[in-house]
XYZ file of C-alpha atoms in Angstrom:
651
model
C 3.752 -44.534 -31.299
C 1.635 -41.351 -30.651
C 1.809 -38.688 -27.956
C -1.110 -37.439 -26.733
C -0.324 -33.648 -25.542
C -2.709 -31.951 -23.275
C -3.187 -28.588 -23.537
C -3.906 -26.597 -20.438
C -7.459 -25.126 -19.814
C -6.697 -21.508 -19.182
C -9.951 -20.651 -17.636
C -10.277 -17.502 -15.786
C -13.407 -15.631 -14.853
C -13.941 -12.470 -13.723
C -16.022 -11.920 -10.567
C -18.383 -8.671 -10.948
C -18.265 -7.990 -7.385
C -14.611 -8.064 -7.088
C -11.800 -5.773 -6.791
C -10.471 -6.273 -9.999
C -13.428 -5.592 -12.015
C -13.850 -2.205 -9.837
C -10.154 -0.972 -10.684
C -10.881 -2.017 -14.440
C -13.991 0.306 -14.447
C -12.254 2.969 -13.124
C -9.690 2.923 -16.111
C -12.520 2.489 -18.249
C -14.103 5.586 -16.693
C -11.117 7.747 -17.202
C -11.203 6.954 -21.210
C -14.932 7.936 -20.901
C -14.074 11.132 -19.337
C -11.484 12.025 -21.769
C -13.789 11.701 -24.460
C -16.382 13.722 -22.589
C -14.663 16.692 -22.143
C -12.042 17.014 -25.214
C -14.498 15.996 -27.952
C -16.951 19.182 -27.637
C -13.780 21.368 -26.581
C -11.805 20.179 -29.962
C -15.127 20.546 -32.326
C -15.590 24.338 -30.591
C -11.966 25.552 -30.848
C -10.687 23.644 -33.901
C -7.661 26.192 -33.755
C -5.776 23.765 -30.864
C -5.705 20.675 -33.585
C -3.160 22.265 -35.616
C -0.363 21.872 -33.785
C -1.186 19.047 -31.526
C -2.786 16.850 -34.005
C -0.190 13.951 -33.435
C -0.941 14.196 -29.325
C -4.718 14.071 -30.144
C -4.230 10.978 -32.625
C -2.467 8.874 -29.643
C -4.962 9.868 -27.265
C -7.868 9.161 -29.289
C -6.726 5.591 -30.195
C -5.351 5.041 -26.498
C -8.803 5.280 -25.411
C -10.373 3.333 -28.447
C -7.944 0.435 -27.406
C -9.194 0.513 -23.725
C -13.074 0.114 -25.250
C -11.871 -2.837 -26.892
C -10.046 -4.337 -24.271
C -13.185 -3.609 -22.188
C -15.337 -6.008 -24.933
C -12.497 -8.710 -24.178
C -13.219 -8.318 -20.553
C -16.776 -8.644 -20.540
C -16.335 -12.045 -22.155
C -15.019 -13.363 -19.436
C -16.822 -11.708 -16.563
C -19.174 -13.862 -14.742
C -22.688 -13.000 -13.864
C -25.156 -14.059 -11.216
C -28.155 -16.501 -11.935
C -30.372 -17.137 -8.941
C -27.556 -16.131 -6.780
C -25.183 -18.454 -8.142
C -21.838 -17.249 -10.126
C -21.700 -18.648 -13.853
C -18.373 -19.231 -14.771
C -18.837 -21.604 -17.900
C -17.187 -19.904 -20.879
C -20.119 -20.644 -23.517
C -22.846 -19.333 -21.062
C -20.529 -16.145 -20.615
C -20.187 -15.793 -24.225
C -23.756 -16.192 -24.940
C -25.281 -14.420 -22.377
C -22.837 -11.118 -23.259
C -23.593 -11.140 -27.004
C -27.343 -11.407 -26.245
C -27.153 -8.285 -23.878
C -27.561 -4.909 -24.815
C -24.358 -4.067 -23.353
C -22.851 -5.786 -26.105
C -24.552 -3.843 -28.897
C -23.620 -0.488 -26.995
C -19.943 -1.486 -27.019
C -19.807 -2.105 -30.645
C -21.641 1.276 -31.241
C -18.903 2.836 -29.602
C -16.312 1.582 -31.755
C -17.900 2.179 -35.010
C -14.792 3.073 -37.336
C -16.139 6.651 -38.406
C -12.461 7.931 -38.234
C -11.979 7.128 -41.815
C -14.159 9.806 -42.435
C -11.134 11.778 -41.641
C -9.896 11.448 -45.124
C -12.801 13.031 -46.690
C -13.901 15.631 -44.245
C -10.764 16.328 -42.374
C -9.787 15.951 -38.776
C -12.893 16.692 -37.178
C -13.486 15.379 -33.402
C -17.582 15.274 -33.695
C -17.301 12.067 -35.680
C -15.955 10.369 -32.285
C -19.255 11.450 -30.696
C -20.477 7.776 -30.429
C -17.581 7.462 -27.649
C -19.949 8.915 -25.354
C -22.268 5.990 -25.535
C -20.226 4.454 -22.986
C -21.581 6.760 -20.040
C -23.292 3.520 -18.858
C -20.079 2.363 -17.127
C -18.957 5.783 -15.656
C -22.733 5.651 -14.284
C -22.074 1.894 -12.632
C -18.811 2.949 -11.659
C -20.291 5.935 -9.605
C -22.968 4.174 -8.366
C -20.967 1.399 -6.667
C -18.441 3.973 -5.208
C -21.480 5.553 -3.490
C -22.482 2.289 -2.141
C -19.353 1.374 -0.786
C -17.461 4.533 0.172
C -17.288 5.138 4.028
C -17.921 8.823 3.313
C -20.846 9.231 1.206
C -22.046 12.596 1.564
C -18.723 13.935 0.432
C -18.715 11.663 -2.520
C -22.164 12.924 -3.760
C -20.971 16.855 -3.575
C -17.796 15.896 -5.334
C -19.995 14.038 -8.124
C -22.412 17.254 -8.277
C -19.552 19.534 -8.783
C -18.122 17.575 -11.275
C -21.282 17.223 -13.314
C -21.949 21.095 -12.860
C -18.688 21.870 -14.278
C -19.130 19.274 -17.093
C -22.880 21.194 -18.168
C -21.135 24.531 -18.227
C -18.067 23.015 -20.349
C -20.393 21.816 -22.969
C -22.627 25.043 -22.385
C -19.797 27.351 -23.209
C -18.507 25.212 -26.142
C -21.812 25.456 -27.684
C -22.389 29.266 -27.067
C -18.892 29.600 -28.882
C -20.018 27.915 -31.926
C -23.121 30.007 -32.149
C -21.499 33.465 -32.131
C -18.459 32.034 -33.921
C -21.035 31.018 -36.847
C -22.683 34.585 -36.645
C -19.054 36.337 -36.646
C -17.088 38.075 -34.421
C -17.661 41.542 -33.552
C -21.053 41.530 -35.202
C -23.545 41.559 -32.368
C -23.244 43.367 -28.945
C -23.154 39.697 -26.976
C -20.344 38.360 -28.582
C -16.775 38.968 -28.434
C -14.581 41.414 -30.566
C -11.776 40.481 -33.127
C -9.236 41.158 -31.100
C -9.902 38.214 -28.904
C -10.071 36.064 -31.918
C -6.295 34.812 -31.616
C -6.278 34.194 -27.787
C -8.054 30.582 -27.554
C -8.164 30.179 -23.759
C -9.479 33.245 -23.534
C -12.318 32.433 -25.544
C -13.150 29.742 -23.720
C -13.020 31.167 -20.315
C -15.081 34.247 -21.676
C -17.774 31.423 -23.003
C -17.491 29.468 -19.626
C -17.917 32.550 -17.427
C -21.035 33.697 -19.768
C -22.686 30.187 -19.623
C -22.322 30.196 -16.003
C -24.489 33.544 -15.392
C -26.699 32.426 -17.610
C -27.250 28.776 -16.206
C -27.607 30.443 -12.781
C -29.799 32.861 -13.725
C -27.904 35.283 -11.957
C -26.445 37.515 -14.720
C -27.146 40.446 -16.806
C -27.618 39.101 -20.050
C -27.436 40.773 -23.199
C -30.334 40.622 -25.913
C -29.948 38.348 -28.859
C -30.752 39.487 -32.236
C -31.101 36.735 -34.558
C -33.523 33.664 -34.355
C -31.004 31.107 -33.745
C -29.686 33.412 -30.546
C -33.243 33.628 -29.301
C -33.675 30.053 -29.510
C -30.446 28.878 -27.999
C -31.280 31.542 -25.091
C -34.629 30.373 -24.359
C -33.539 26.615 -24.355
C -30.526 27.862 -22.154
C -32.618 29.543 -19.762
C -35.164 26.765 -19.542
C -31.963 24.429 -18.858
C -30.698 26.718 -16.279
C -34.266 26.818 -14.194
C -34.259 23.124 -14.500
C -30.683 23.007 -13.440
C -31.098 25.101 -10.455
C -34.049 23.193 -8.878
C -32.173 19.858 -9.479
C -28.828 21.255 -7.654
C -31.041 22.920 -5.227
C -32.730 19.375 -4.408
C -29.288 17.731 -4.467
C -27.720 19.919 -2.031
C -30.854 20.001 0.124
C -30.621 16.035 0.452
C -26.947 16.030 1.194
C -27.474 19.024 4.049
C -30.606 16.824 5.281
C -28.455 13.552 5.360
C -25.266 15.353 7.125
C -27.593 16.577 9.590
C -29.876 13.649 10.109
C -27.518 12.072 12.917
C -27.166 15.071 14.605
C -31.206 15.975 14.883
C -31.867 12.596 16.022
C -29.160 12.728 18.682
C -30.143 16.531 19.647
C -34.010 15.098 20.122
C -32.904 12.355 22.178
C -30.987 14.948 24.425
C -33.877 17.206 24.572
C -36.194 14.727 25.554
C -34.110 13.597 28.265
C -33.580 17.416 29.324
C -37.445 17.718 29.450
C -37.767 14.877 31.797
C -34.988 15.626 33.956
C -36.737 19.256 34.376
C -39.918 17.826 35.169
C -39.054 15.162 37.932
C -36.932 18.164 39.190
C -33.301 16.052 39.375
C -30.420 17.529 41.343
C -28.209 19.896 38.350
C -25.144 17.844 39.090
C -27.054 14.850 38.058
C -28.117 16.895 35.126
C -24.563 17.846 34.362
C -23.237 14.388 34.454
C -26.219 13.175 31.819
C -25.487 15.874 29.615
C -21.532 14.843 29.622
C -22.428 11.502 28.931
C -24.278 12.481 25.710
C -21.540 14.976 24.697
C -18.896 11.855 25.242
C -21.201 9.711 22.966
C -21.169 12.350 20.305
C -17.595 13.196 20.177
C -16.808 9.478 20.292
C -19.259 8.673 17.387
C -20.687 6.382 19.606
C -24.407 4.572 19.379
C -26.209 4.793 22.304
C -28.047 1.629 21.158
C -26.030 -0.664 19.205
C -28.890 -3.489 18.676
C -30.861 -0.861 17.161
C -28.244 -0.317 14.655
C -27.852 -3.720 13.031
C -31.697 -4.494 13.749
C -32.306 -4.440 9.954
C -29.399 -7.091 9.478
C -30.188 -10.906 9.210
C -29.357 -12.980 12.306
C -26.785 -14.462 10.197
C -24.844 -11.320 9.506
C -25.392 -9.812 12.660
C -23.657 -13.371 14.261
C -20.919 -12.660 11.778
C -20.366 -9.059 12.894
C -20.505 -9.899 16.498
C -17.987 -12.711 16.206
C -15.404 -10.363 14.086
C -15.861 -7.844 16.627
C -16.088 -9.571 20.208
C -14.047 -12.890 19.858
C -10.772 -11.403 20.219
C -11.796 -9.661 23.385
C -13.066 -12.947 24.505
C -10.514 -15.066 23.647
C -8.022 -12.677 26.349
C -10.119 -13.927 28.946
C -8.128 -16.670 30.658
C -11.034 -19.124 31.852
C -12.062 -18.938 27.945
C -8.881 -19.921 26.545
C -8.659 -23.320 24.925
C -12.225 -23.971 24.934
C -14.258 -24.997 21.897
C -14.756 -22.462 18.825
C -18.719 -23.153 19.021
C -18.817 -22.399 22.664
C -16.813 -18.937 22.158
C -19.218 -17.951 19.507
C -22.343 -18.719 21.516
C -20.972 -16.711 24.298
C -20.135 -13.906 21.345
C -23.550 -13.407 20.381
C -24.631 -12.694 24.072
C -22.157 -9.821 25.002
C -23.612 -6.635 25.290
C -21.597 -3.806 25.322
C -22.134 -0.709 28.104
C -20.645 2.591 28.986
C -20.044 3.781 32.540
C -19.050 7.656 33.450
C -16.583 8.925 35.573
C -17.032 7.587 39.102
C -19.746 5.250 38.372
C -19.427 2.220 40.522
C -19.702 -1.034 38.411
C -20.350 -3.207 41.055
C -20.385 -2.869 45.266
C -19.091 -4.931 47.760
C -21.798 -7.082 49.279
C -23.993 -7.277 45.878
C -25.342 -10.577 44.328
C -23.054 -11.356 41.580
C -25.067 -11.939 38.098
C -22.685 -10.543 35.672
C -19.322 -10.891 34.392
C -17.588 -8.003 33.147
C -14.752 -7.686 30.520
C -12.904 -4.062 30.203
C -12.746 -3.158 26.667
C -11.328 0.374 26.933
C -10.858 2.758 30.028
C -9.555 2.247 33.686
C -11.307 0.663 36.554
C -10.243 0.975 40.226
C -10.845 -1.819 42.905
C -11.491 0.312 46.004
C -11.948 -0.595 49.698
C -14.795 0.244 52.067
C -14.130 3.539 52.487
C -13.922 4.784 48.917
C -10.856 6.113 49.054
C -8.143 3.274 49.438
C -7.376 1.805 46.204
C -6.615 -2.030 46.205
C -5.746 -2.344 42.364
C -6.425 -1.234 38.798
C -7.992 -2.826 35.895
C -7.045 -1.843 32.540
C -8.081 -3.029 28.904
C -8.496 -6.842 28.700
C -8.804 -7.463 32.583
C -11.854 -8.941 33.558
C -13.704 -9.897 37.059
C -16.864 -11.619 38.342
C -16.066 -14.592 36.900
C -16.598 -16.884 40.045
C -20.032 -15.395 40.698
C -21.299 -16.753 37.416
C -20.062 -20.155 37.941
C -21.671 -20.441 41.182
C -18.447 -20.718 42.867
C -18.800 -18.018 45.898
C -18.689 -18.737 49.185
C -20.803 -15.794 50.266
C -24.066 -16.695 48.374
C -22.164 -15.093 45.047
C -21.987 -11.770 46.790
C -19.187 -9.182 45.515
C -16.104 -9.084 47.502
C -15.069 -5.433 46.601
C -16.461 -2.453 44.838
C -15.076 -1.363 41.381
C -15.517 2.144 40.272
C -14.694 3.749 36.459
C -12.031 6.036 36.358
C -12.786 7.739 33.172
C -15.480 6.718 30.484
C -14.886 2.740 30.450
C -16.495 0.375 27.946
C -17.227 -2.713 29.132
C -18.823 -6.038 27.909
C -21.117 -7.518 30.093
C -22.152 -11.393 30.179
C -25.219 -12.413 32.483
C -25.303 -15.444 34.619
C -28.599 -16.924 32.798
C -26.633 -16.312 29.089
C -23.765 -18.291 30.763
C -25.455 -21.211 32.101
C -27.969 -21.247 28.760
C -24.602 -21.823 26.556
C -23.022 -24.595 28.948
C -26.017 -26.566 28.559
C -25.247 -27.209 25.372
C -21.562 -27.606 25.878
C -21.160 -30.041 28.994
C -17.322 -30.568 28.672
C -16.907 -26.862 28.552
C -18.692 -26.485 31.715
C -16.562 -29.245 33.599
C -13.333 -27.416 32.438
C -14.994 -23.910 33.511
C -15.927 -25.470 36.980
C -12.671 -26.942 37.463
C -10.751 -23.701 36.800
C -13.275 -21.940 38.895
C -12.188 -24.174 41.895
C -8.669 -24.029 41.603
C -9.229 -20.048 41.568
C -11.447 -20.585 44.540
C -8.833 -22.674 46.338
C -6.184 -19.876 45.425
C -8.125 -17.341 46.684
C -8.962 -19.225 50.435
C -4.939 -19.890 50.504
C -4.166 -16.227 50.307
C -5.643 -15.022 53.504
C -3.810 -17.962 54.944
C -0.481 -17.435 53.387
C -0.973 -13.723 54.421
C -1.651 -14.435 58.276
C 0.875 -16.672 58.637
C 3.633 -14.108 57.339
C 2.235 -11.462 59.870
C -0.170 -9.487 57.812
C -3.429 -8.511 58.556
C -4.154 -7.083 54.640
C -7.494 -8.406 53.059
C -7.731 -9.441 49.763
C -10.736 -8.607 47.707
C -11.959 -11.669 45.458
C -11.980 -9.349 42.155
C -8.229 -9.076 42.528
C -6.639 -12.320 43.237
C -3.596 -13.209 44.644
C -1.436 -16.150 44.075
C -0.953 -18.314 46.966
C 2.163 -20.080 47.806
C 0.614 -22.345 50.767
C 0.056 -26.034 49.559
C -3.328 -27.218 50.243
C -2.186 -30.073 52.679
C -0.591 -27.204 55.147
C -4.311 -25.661 55.340
C -5.185 -28.907 57.329
C -6.227 -27.676 60.976
C -4.876 -30.229 63.806
C -7.358 -31.641 66.473
C -7.533 -29.651 69.754
C -8.782 -31.608 72.893
C -10.602 -29.760 75.410
C -9.371 -30.274 79.204
C -10.951 -32.991 80.528
C -12.338 -34.821 77.355
C -11.154 -38.287 76.392
C -8.957 -37.110 74.101
C -6.915 -35.092 76.612
C -5.944 -38.013 78.475
C -5.299 -40.297 75.684
C -3.886 -38.298 73.257
C 0.109 -37.519 73.083
C 1.494 -34.589 74.183
C 1.226 -31.633 71.789
C 4.739 -30.543 70.215
C 5.817 -27.094 69.891
C 5.377 -27.346 66.047
C 1.898 -28.459 66.320
C 0.241 -25.429 68.449
C 0.844 -22.536 65.791
C -0.734 -24.661 63.120
C -3.929 -24.377 65.057
C -4.380 -20.815 64.427
C -2.872 -19.902 61.053
C -5.718 -17.246 60.008
C -4.449 -14.508 62.517
C -1.418 -13.228 64.590
C -1.306 -14.304 68.333
C 1.160 -11.653 69.807
C 0.331 -12.743 73.524
C 1.272 -16.568 72.614
C 4.275 -17.370 75.142
C 7.573 -18.498 74.038
C 7.541 -21.950 74.694
C 4.500 -22.405 72.060
C 6.476 -20.613 69.061
C 8.152 -23.125 66.720
C 11.573 -21.889 65.460
C 10.206 -21.817 61.958
C 7.290 -19.284 63.214
C 7.633 -15.725 61.931
C 6.609 -14.647 65.681
C 10.365 -16.117 66.801
C 12.220 -14.019 64.590
C 13.638 -11.950 67.341
C 13.516 -14.620 70.341
C 15.892 -14.034 73.189
C 18.249 -16.137 74.972
C 15.340 -17.061 77.294
C 13.291 -18.430 74.788
C 15.783 -20.383 73.390
C 16.394 -22.013 76.721
C 13.044 -22.902 76.806
C 12.374 -23.824 73.173
C 15.699 -26.622 73.657
C 13.983 -27.711 77.034
C 10.516 -28.211 74.812
C 12.778 -30.317 72.279
C 14.152 -32.704 74.773
C 10.703 -33.085 76.128
C 9.359 -33.978 73.086
C 12.330 -36.822 72.189
C 11.446 -38.409 75.579
C 7.786 -38.414 75.085
C 7.332 -38.516 79.146
C 6.114 -35.019 79.841
C 5.297 -34.234 83.597
C 1.469 -33.872 84.562
C 2.135 -30.231 85.751
C 3.194 -29.645 82.392
C 0.521 -30.839 80.311
C -1.995 -29.189 82.543
C 0.112 -25.843 81.848
C -0.164 -26.293 77.883
C -3.712 -27.227 77.884
C -4.197 -24.109 80.160
C -2.318 -22.022 77.510
C -4.405 -23.311 74.451
C -7.865 -22.968 76.204
C -6.657 -19.227 76.499
C -5.753 -19.032 73.013
C -8.884 -21.327 71.754
C -11.369 -18.542 73.762
C -9.976 -15.751 71.462
C -9.444 -17.727 67.970
C -12.708 -19.343 67.981
C -14.312 -17.118 65.064
C -11.121 -18.173 63.027
C -11.642 -21.857 63.487
C -14.921 -21.553 62.465
C -13.657 -19.390 59.167
C -11.052 -22.263 58.646
C -13.950 -25.271 59.028
C -16.108 -23.552 56.612
C -13.456 -22.531 54.023
C -12.449 -26.662 54.104
C -16.009 -27.518 53.787
C -16.704 -25.371 50.875
C -13.349 -26.747 48.978
C -14.527 -30.471 49.857
C -17.672 -29.458 48.502
C -16.105 -28.220 45.244
C -13.932 -31.450 44.770
C -17.072 -33.389 45.196
C -19.104 -31.524 42.797
C -16.285 -31.987 40.362
C -16.193 -35.908 41.101
C -19.902 -36.004 40.058
C -19.739 -33.977 37.079
C -17.017 -35.985 35.631
C -19.449 -39.126 36.765
C -22.281 -37.323 34.713
C -19.906 -37.246 31.576
C -18.751 -40.734 31.712
C -22.516 -41.566 31.968
C -23.567 -39.510 28.871
C -20.476 -41.272 27.125
C -21.595 -44.665 27.661
C -25.270 -43.381 26.758
C -23.990 -42.172 23.484
C -22.252 -45.579 22.635
C -25.214 -46.912 23.450
C -27.264 -45.412 21.233
C -24.665 -45.772 18.767
C -24.910 -49.278 18.812
C -28.721 -49.414 18.428
C -28.342 -47.347 15.309
C -25.811 -49.800 13.883
C -28.265 -52.644 15.094
C -31.061 -50.973 13.179
C -28.926 -50.797 10.010
C -27.701 -54.224 10.410
C -31.322 -55.531 10.483
C -32.318 -53.387 7.312
C -29.774 -54.632 5.439
C -30.646 -58.609 6.245
C -34.474 -57.712 5.195
C -33.199 -56.420 1.845
C -30.437 -59.090 1.102
C -31.551 -61.841 3.174
C -27.841 -62.791 3.662
C -27.654 -64.574 7.014
C -30.466 -66.082 9.350
C -31.896 -64.513 12.491
C -29.498 -66.915 15.166
C -26.474 -65.827 13.327
C -27.463 -62.085 13.509
C -28.148 -62.003 16.891
C -25.090 -63.253 17.700
C -23.136 -61.189 15.646
C -24.958 -58.154 17.207
C -24.141 -59.465 20.558
C -20.602 -59.588 20.134
C -20.682 -56.061 18.346
C -22.835 -54.797 21.499
C -19.866 -56.280 23.656
C -17.059 -54.809 21.821
C -18.569 -51.275 21.412
C -19.053 -51.272 25.323
């Protein structure tokens, strides 16, 4: 009996654009910087190697170990081929070994340390470790591309390069005057400074800084090597000065580029307002708006800022930025994800200044607004009475864009910005363009709008029944408590009509229901029901009249004089409340129309489902015919019968 043991395939490939590769490049760059700073310093000032040789050995071979691990890391690092990440181990190995990077990494680890046995401990033998500079440059380039502060990073990088150049130049300067002998020339150090290594390094660093920046009073060289070194140093300092000046100019230009562009726009607007003689208070308002944009680092044209990106990336950015805001809107909750994504692409951010009116009462509503940041006030006609306050996450204008308004889609209140407010605008045209592609969402939104409209219509009726004449704007919708059946208006017959002679006598409870939209202070006591709020403080006389009316309604045999008196009082009430009746009739007619609209939409949806089923059957029928033609398995008659049965089952 044989046992087959399968060894697991431990295949792990590093993504070259991933975070793990980036963190590893930081470690390798630190190992390179150690060699870059220490090798020349230990070679110029060999006195420091005598007491701390063990420490230097440990640090040297620790950096060599990191270099060796970097080679292993490269064998498991993927690469892109035609935009596709390659993860095959054989391909990765062949790709790395056939590249120049592999030979550079091997050159860095040449075992020249064995020469320590013949020439002694000399750090110049580790000079090949500096070939690893390509890893440091790759790390710097990637950091500059991904950082949020590129100008600051460029400035720090420039300062580091300057310090390294001064460091190497100072060490070479110390080597030259040490070979010529201390105190032999007037531009080198005296013998007293020979024991202090730190002071010698600082003096060399200081002299090279003056020489490379061309601002120091350099001593005159004497020997040929000194002349050659000073000439090369002056030429290098001149090129370094020009390079540093160019880098600094680029950094300053890039930092001030946004400010210059912003200032140019502001100057153009100022010139236009001055030429057109715009009032001073309006000019101050415009300047304050520009100041707010600059202080908050906002872009006046966000579409222009991302115009260079492809449509796919712009769509992903819009979805990640605005989708959460759209999900907070009640009418868009529990809808299709594709529908929300389409709406997100059509949201347009706008900024309003303090005191700006987003919309005014009576205007035709063509947009829906979603408050992203800031505070808005719903004000009355006088512009002073605040009816409601809208904060972040609030929205208004949804009934207007859904064609559910009762007054020609006009605003029922004015909305004003308190401070600077960021809003998202969704136009009516964009909304319906999206709804054409999503009929299910259209039916759902219209049903929600009908419910909100019915709630809006019930609010005045409830407030009138409770004796309040306070108006409710459409933008701030209250929750009605009156059932829809209680909004029915009882028919009222005029004196002399056929209904007046044939209909039963109106009871005391049926009279107040005729006028539920307003309070009637002059209604006689015998017409008030006990449940009506008008009879809260009734007198004893009204109670007697109420009992008498109850006995009359029980017997259902009223006298002709009493009936005439009731009709006369009702006639007076109708003359004063004709407007209220017309308002109620229009509300009921609008609600009836909306319900019929919902029934029509449901019918259209059912018809569309039947049509899709028919198309599905036709496709399946065609596929069956093709299979029959290929295989020749069945006759035409049997296939016809089967297709008919399939059609009936599908329908």
